[in-house]
JSON list of C-alpha atoms in Angstrom, two decimals:
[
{"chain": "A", "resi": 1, "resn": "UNK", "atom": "CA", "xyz": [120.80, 104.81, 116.69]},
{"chain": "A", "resi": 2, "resn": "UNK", "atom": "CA", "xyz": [119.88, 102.24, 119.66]},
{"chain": "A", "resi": 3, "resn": "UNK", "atom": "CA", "xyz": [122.63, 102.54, 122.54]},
{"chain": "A", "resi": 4, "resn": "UNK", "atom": "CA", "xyz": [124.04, 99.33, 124.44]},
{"chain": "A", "resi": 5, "resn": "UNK", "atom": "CA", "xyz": [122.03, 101.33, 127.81]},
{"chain": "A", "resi": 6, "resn": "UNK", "atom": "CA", "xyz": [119.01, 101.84, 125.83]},
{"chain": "A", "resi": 7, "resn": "UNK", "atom": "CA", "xyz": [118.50, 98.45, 124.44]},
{"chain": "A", "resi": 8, "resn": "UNK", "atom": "CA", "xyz": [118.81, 97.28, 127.98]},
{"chain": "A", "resi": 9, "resn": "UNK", "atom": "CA", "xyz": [115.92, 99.20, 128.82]},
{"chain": "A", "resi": 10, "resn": "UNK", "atom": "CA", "xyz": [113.61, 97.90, 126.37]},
{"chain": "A", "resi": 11, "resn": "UNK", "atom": "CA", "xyz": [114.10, 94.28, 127.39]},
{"chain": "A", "resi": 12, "resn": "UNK", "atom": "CA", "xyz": [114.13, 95.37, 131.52]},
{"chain": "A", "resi": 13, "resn": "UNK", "atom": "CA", "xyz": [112.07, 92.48, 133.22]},
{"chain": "A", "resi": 14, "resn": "UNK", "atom": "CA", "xyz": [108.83, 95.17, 133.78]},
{"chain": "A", "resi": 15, "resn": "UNK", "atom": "CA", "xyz": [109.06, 95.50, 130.25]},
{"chain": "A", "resi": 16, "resn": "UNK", "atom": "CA", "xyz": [109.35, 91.70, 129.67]},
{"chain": "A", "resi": 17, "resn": "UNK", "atom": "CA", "xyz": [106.13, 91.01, 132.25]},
{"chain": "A", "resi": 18, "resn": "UNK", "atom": "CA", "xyz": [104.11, 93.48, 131.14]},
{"chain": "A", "resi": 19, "resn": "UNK", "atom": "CA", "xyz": [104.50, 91.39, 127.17]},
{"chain": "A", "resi": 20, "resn": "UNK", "atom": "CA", "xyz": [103.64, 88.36, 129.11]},
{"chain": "A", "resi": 21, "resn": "UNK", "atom": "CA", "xyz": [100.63, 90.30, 130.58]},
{"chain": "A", "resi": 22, "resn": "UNK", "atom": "CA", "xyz": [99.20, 90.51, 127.20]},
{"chain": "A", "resi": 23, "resn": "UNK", "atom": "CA", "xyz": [96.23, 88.40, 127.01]},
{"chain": "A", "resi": 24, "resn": "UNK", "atom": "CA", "xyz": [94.75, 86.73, 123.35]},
{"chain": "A", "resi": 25, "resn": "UNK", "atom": "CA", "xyz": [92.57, 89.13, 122.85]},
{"chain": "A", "resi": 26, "resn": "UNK", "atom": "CA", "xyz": [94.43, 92.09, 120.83]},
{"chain": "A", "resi": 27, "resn": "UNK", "atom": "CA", "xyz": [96.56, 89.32, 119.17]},
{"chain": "A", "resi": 28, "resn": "UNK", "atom": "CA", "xyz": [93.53, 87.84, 117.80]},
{"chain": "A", "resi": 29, "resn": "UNK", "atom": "CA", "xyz": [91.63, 91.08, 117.21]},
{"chain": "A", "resi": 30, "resn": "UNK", "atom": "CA", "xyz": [95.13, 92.10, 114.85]},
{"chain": "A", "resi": 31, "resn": "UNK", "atom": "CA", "xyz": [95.07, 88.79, 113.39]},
{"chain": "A", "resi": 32, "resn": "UNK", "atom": "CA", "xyz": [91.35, 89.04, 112.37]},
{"chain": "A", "resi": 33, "resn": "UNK", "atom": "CA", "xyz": [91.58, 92.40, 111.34]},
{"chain": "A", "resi": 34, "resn": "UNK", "atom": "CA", "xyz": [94.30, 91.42, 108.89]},
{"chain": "A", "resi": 35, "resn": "UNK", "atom": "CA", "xyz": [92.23, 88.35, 107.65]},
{"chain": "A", "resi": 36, "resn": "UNK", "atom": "CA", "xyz": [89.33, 90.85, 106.65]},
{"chain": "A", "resi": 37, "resn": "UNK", "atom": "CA", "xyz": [91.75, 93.36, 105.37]},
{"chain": "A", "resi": 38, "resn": "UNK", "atom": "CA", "xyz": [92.71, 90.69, 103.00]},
{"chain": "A", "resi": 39, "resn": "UNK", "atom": "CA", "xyz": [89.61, 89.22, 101.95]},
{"chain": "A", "resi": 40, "resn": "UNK", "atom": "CA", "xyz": [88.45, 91.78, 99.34]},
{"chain": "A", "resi": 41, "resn": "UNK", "atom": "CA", "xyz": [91.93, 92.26, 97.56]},
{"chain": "A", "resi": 42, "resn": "UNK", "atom": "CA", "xyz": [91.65, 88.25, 97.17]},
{"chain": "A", "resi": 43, "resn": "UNK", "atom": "CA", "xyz": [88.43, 88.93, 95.50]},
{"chain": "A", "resi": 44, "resn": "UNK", "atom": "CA", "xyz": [89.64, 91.28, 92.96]},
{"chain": "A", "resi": 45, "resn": "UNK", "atom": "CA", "xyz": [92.73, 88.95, 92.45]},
{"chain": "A", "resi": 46, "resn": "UNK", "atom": "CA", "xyz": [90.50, 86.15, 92.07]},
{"chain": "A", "resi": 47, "resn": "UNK", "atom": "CA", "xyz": [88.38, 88.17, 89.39]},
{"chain": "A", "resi": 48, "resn": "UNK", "atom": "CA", "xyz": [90.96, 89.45, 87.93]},
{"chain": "A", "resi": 49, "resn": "UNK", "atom": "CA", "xyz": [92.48, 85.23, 87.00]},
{"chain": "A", "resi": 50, "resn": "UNK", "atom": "CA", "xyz": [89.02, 84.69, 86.18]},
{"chain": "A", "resi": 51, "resn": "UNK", "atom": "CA", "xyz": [89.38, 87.12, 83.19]},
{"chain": "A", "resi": 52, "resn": "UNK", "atom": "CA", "xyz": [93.11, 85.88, 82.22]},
{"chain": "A", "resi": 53, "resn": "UNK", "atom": "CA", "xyz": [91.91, 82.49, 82.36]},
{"chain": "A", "resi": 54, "resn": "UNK", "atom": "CA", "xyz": [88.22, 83.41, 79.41]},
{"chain": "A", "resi": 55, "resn": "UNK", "atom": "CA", "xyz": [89.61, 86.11, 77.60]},
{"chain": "A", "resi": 56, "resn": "UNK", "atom": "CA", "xyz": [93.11, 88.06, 76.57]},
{"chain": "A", "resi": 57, "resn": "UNK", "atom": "CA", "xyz": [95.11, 90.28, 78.28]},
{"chain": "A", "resi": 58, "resn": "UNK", "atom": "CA", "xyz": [94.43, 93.17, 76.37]},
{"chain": "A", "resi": 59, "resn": "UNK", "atom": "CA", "xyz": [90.10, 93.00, 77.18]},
{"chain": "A", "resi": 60, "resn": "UNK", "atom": "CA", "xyz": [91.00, 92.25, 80.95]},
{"chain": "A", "resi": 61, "resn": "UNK", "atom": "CA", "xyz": [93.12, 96.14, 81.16]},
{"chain": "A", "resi": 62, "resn": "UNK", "atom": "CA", "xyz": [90.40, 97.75, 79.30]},
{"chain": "A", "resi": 63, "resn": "UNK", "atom": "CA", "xyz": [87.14, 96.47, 81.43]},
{"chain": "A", "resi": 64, "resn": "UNK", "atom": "CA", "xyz": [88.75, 99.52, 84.08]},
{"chain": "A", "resi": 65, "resn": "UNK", "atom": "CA", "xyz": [86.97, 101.61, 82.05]},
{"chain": "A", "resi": 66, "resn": "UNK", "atom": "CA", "xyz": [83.51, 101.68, 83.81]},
{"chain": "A", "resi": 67, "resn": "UNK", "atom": "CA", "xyz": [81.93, 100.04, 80.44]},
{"chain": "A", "resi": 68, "resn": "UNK", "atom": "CA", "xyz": [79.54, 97.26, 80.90]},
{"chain": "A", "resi": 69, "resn": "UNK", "atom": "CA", "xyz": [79.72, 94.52, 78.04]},
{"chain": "A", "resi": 70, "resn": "UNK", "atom": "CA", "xyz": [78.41, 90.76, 77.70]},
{"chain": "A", "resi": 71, "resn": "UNK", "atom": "CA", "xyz": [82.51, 90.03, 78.92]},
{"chain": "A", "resi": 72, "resn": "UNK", "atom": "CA", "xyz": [82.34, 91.70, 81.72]},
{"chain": "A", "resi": 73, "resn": "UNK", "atom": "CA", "xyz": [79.06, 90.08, 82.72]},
{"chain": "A", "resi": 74, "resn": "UNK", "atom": "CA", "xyz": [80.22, 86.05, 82.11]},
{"chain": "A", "resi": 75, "resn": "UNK", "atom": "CA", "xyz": [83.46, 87.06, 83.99]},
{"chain": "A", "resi": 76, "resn": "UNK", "atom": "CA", "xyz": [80.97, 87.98, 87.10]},
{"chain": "A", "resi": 77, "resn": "UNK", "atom": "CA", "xyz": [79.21, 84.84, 86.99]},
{"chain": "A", "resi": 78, "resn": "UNK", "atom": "CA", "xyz": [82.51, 82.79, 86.78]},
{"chain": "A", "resi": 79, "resn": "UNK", "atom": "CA", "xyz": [83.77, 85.09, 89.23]},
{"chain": "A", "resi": 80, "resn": "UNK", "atom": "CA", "xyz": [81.33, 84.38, 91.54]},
{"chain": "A", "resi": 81, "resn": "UNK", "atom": "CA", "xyz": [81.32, 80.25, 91.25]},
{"chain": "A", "resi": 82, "resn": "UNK", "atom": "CA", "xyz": [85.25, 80.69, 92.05]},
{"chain": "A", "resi": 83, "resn": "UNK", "atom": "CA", "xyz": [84.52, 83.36, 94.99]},
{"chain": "A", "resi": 84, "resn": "UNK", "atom": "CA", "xyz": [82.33, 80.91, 96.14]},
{"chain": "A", "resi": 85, "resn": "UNK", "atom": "CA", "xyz": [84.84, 77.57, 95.70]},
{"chain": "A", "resi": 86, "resn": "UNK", "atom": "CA", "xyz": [87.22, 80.40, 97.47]},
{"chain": "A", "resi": 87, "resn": "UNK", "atom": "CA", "xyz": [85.05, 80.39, 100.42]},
{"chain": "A", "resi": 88, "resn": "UNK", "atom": "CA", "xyz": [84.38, 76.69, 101.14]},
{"chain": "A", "resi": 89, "resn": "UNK", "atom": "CA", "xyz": [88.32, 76.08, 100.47]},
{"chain": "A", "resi": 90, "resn": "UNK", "atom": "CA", "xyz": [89.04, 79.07, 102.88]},
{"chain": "A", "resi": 91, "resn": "UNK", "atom": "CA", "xyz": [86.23, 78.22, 105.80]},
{"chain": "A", "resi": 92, "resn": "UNK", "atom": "CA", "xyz": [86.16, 74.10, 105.70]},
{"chain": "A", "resi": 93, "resn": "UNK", "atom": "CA", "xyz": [89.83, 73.28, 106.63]},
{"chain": "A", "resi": 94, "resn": "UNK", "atom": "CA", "xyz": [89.91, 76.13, 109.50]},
{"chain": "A", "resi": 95, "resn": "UNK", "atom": "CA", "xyz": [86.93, 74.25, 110.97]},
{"chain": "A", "resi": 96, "resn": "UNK", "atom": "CA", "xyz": [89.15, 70.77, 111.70]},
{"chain": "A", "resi": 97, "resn": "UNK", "atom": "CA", "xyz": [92.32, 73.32, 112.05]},
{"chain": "A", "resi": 98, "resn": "UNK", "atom": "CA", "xyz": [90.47, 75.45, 115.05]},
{"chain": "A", "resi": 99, "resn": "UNK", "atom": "CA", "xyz": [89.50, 72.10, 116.52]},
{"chain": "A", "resi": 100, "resn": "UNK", "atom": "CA", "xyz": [92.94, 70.84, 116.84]},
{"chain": "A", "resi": 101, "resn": "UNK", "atom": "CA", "xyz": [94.89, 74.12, 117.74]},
{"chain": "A", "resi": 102, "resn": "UNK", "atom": "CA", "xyz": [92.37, 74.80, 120.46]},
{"chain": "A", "resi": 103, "resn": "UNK", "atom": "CA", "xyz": [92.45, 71.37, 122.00]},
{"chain": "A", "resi": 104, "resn": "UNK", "atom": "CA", "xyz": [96.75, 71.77, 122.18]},
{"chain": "A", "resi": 105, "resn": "UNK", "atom": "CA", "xyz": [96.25, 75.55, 123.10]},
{"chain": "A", "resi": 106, "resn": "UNK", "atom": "CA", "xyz": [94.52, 74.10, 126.46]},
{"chain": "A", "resi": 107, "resn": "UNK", "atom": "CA", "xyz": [96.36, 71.53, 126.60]},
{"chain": "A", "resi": 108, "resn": "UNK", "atom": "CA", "xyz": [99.64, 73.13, 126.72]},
{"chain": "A", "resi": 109, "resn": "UNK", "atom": "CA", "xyz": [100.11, 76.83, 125.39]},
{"chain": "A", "resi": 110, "resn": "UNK", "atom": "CA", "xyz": [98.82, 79.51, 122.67]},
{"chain": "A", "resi": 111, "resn": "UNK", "atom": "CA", "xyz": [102.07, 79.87, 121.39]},
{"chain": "A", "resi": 112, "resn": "UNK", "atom": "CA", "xyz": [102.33, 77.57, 119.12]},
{"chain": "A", "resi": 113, "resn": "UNK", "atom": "CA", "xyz": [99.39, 77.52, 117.32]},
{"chain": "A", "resi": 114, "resn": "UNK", "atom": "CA", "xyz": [99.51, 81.09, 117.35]},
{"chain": "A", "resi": 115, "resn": "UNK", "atom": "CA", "xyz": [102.82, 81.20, 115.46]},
{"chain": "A", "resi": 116, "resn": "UNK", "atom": "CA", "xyz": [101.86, 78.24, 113.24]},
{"chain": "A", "resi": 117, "resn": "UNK", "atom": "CA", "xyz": [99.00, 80.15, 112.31]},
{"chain": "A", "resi": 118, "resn": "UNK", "atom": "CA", "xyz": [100.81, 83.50, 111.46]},
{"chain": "A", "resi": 119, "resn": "UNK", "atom": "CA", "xyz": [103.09, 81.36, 109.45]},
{"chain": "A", "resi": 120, "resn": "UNK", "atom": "CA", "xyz": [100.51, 80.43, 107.51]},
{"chain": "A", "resi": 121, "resn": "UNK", "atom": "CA", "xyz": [99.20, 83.37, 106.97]},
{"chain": "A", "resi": 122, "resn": "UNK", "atom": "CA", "xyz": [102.55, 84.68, 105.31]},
{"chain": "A", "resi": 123, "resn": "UNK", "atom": "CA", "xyz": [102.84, 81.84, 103.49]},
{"chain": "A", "resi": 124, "resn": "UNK", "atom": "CA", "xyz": [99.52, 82.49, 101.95]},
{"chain": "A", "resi": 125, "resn": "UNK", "atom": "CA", "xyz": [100.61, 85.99, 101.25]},
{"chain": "A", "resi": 126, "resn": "UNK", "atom": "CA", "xyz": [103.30, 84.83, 99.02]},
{"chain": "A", "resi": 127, "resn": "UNK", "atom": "CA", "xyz": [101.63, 82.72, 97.06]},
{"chain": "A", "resi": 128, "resn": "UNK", "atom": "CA", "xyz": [98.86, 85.50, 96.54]},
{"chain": "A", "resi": 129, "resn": "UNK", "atom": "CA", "xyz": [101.93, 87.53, 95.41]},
{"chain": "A", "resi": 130, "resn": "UNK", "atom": "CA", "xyz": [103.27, 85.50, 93.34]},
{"chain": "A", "resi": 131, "resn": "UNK", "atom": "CA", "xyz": [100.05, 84.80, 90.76]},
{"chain": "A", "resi": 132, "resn": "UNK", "atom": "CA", "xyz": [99.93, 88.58, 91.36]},
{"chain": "A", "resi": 133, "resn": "UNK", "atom": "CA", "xyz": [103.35, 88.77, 89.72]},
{"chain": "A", "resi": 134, "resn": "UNK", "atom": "CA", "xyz": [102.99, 86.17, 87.36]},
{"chain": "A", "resi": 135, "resn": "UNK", "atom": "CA", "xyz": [98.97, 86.71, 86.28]},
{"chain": "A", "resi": 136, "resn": "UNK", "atom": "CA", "xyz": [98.28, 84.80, 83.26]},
{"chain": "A", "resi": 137, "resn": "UNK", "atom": "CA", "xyz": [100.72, 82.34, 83.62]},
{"chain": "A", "resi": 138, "resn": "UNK", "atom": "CA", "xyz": [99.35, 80.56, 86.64]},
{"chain": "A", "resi": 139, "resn": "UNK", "atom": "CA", "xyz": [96.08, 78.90, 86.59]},
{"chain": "A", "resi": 140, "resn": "UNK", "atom": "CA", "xyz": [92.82, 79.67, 88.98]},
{"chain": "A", "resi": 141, "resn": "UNK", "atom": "CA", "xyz": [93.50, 76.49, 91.00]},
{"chain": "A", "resi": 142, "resn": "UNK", "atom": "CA", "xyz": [96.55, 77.84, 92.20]},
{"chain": "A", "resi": 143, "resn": "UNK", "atom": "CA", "xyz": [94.99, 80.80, 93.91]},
{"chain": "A", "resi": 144, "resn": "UNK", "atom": "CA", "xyz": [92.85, 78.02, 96.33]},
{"chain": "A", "resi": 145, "resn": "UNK", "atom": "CA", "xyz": [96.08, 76.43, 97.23]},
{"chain": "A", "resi": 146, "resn": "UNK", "atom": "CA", "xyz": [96.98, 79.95, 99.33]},
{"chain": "A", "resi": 147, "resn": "UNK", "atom": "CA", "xyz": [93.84, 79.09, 101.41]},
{"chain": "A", "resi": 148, "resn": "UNK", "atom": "CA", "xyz": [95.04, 75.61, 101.78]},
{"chain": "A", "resi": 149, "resn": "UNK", "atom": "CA", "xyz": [97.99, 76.75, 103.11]},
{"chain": "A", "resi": 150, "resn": "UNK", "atom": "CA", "xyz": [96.19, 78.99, 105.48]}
]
């Protein structure tokens, strides 16, 4: 349990400076790190709405079984057109994005686009959760909207 004297502590002004002292750097290292992270579970999400969306439930939970069949190939190849679509959807509007929060970051300050950013990014984790949750109910198309968001 956190005492009244303790809490103090924590938010003493060296404390407070030395947070301000924090440069970009290890904000944007975490941040990338997480972006990474994230990438290849996307991918298997992505593959995994590819198979709901050609075939039934049933031959999507039994292609975990390390056998090869014609399915399993055409779900690759349609895998990789969306992984693909996934990548210009996720890389295209960060371009104009990184263009507009860098000229207000100089402008004025990093904090805003660095906590519109992160919002993003959470936002984009729910909706990845949610066609998680809801697999074969929701369509690929919804998947690229996370990356819109982000």
């Amino acid at each position: 349990m956190i005492r009244l004297n303790e809490n103090k502590q924590f938010l003493s002004k060296s404390n407070i400076s030395y947070l301000k002292s924090i440069s970009i750097e290890p904000v944007v290292f975490l941040y990338m790190l997480a972006i990474y992270i994230n990438i290849p579970t996307d991918e298997a999400l992505l593959y995994r709405q590819v198979c709901y969306k050609l075939y039934n439930i049933s031959l999507c939970n039994s292609l975990d079984k390390n056998q090869t069949n014609i399915s399993e190939i055409i779900i690759q190849k349609y895998a990789s057109i969306y992984v693909m679509y996934y990548n210009v959807v996720y890389t295209i509007p960060s371009i104009f994005i990184s263009i507009i929060y860098g000229t207000w970051s100089n402008k004025y300050s990093h904090k805003i686009p660095m906590i519109l950013v992160n919002i993003g990014c959470i936002l984009s984790t729910i909706v990845n959760l949610f066609i998680s949750i809801f697999k074969s109910n929701l369509s690929i198309e919804i998947f690229f909207l996370s990356n819109l968001i982000f």
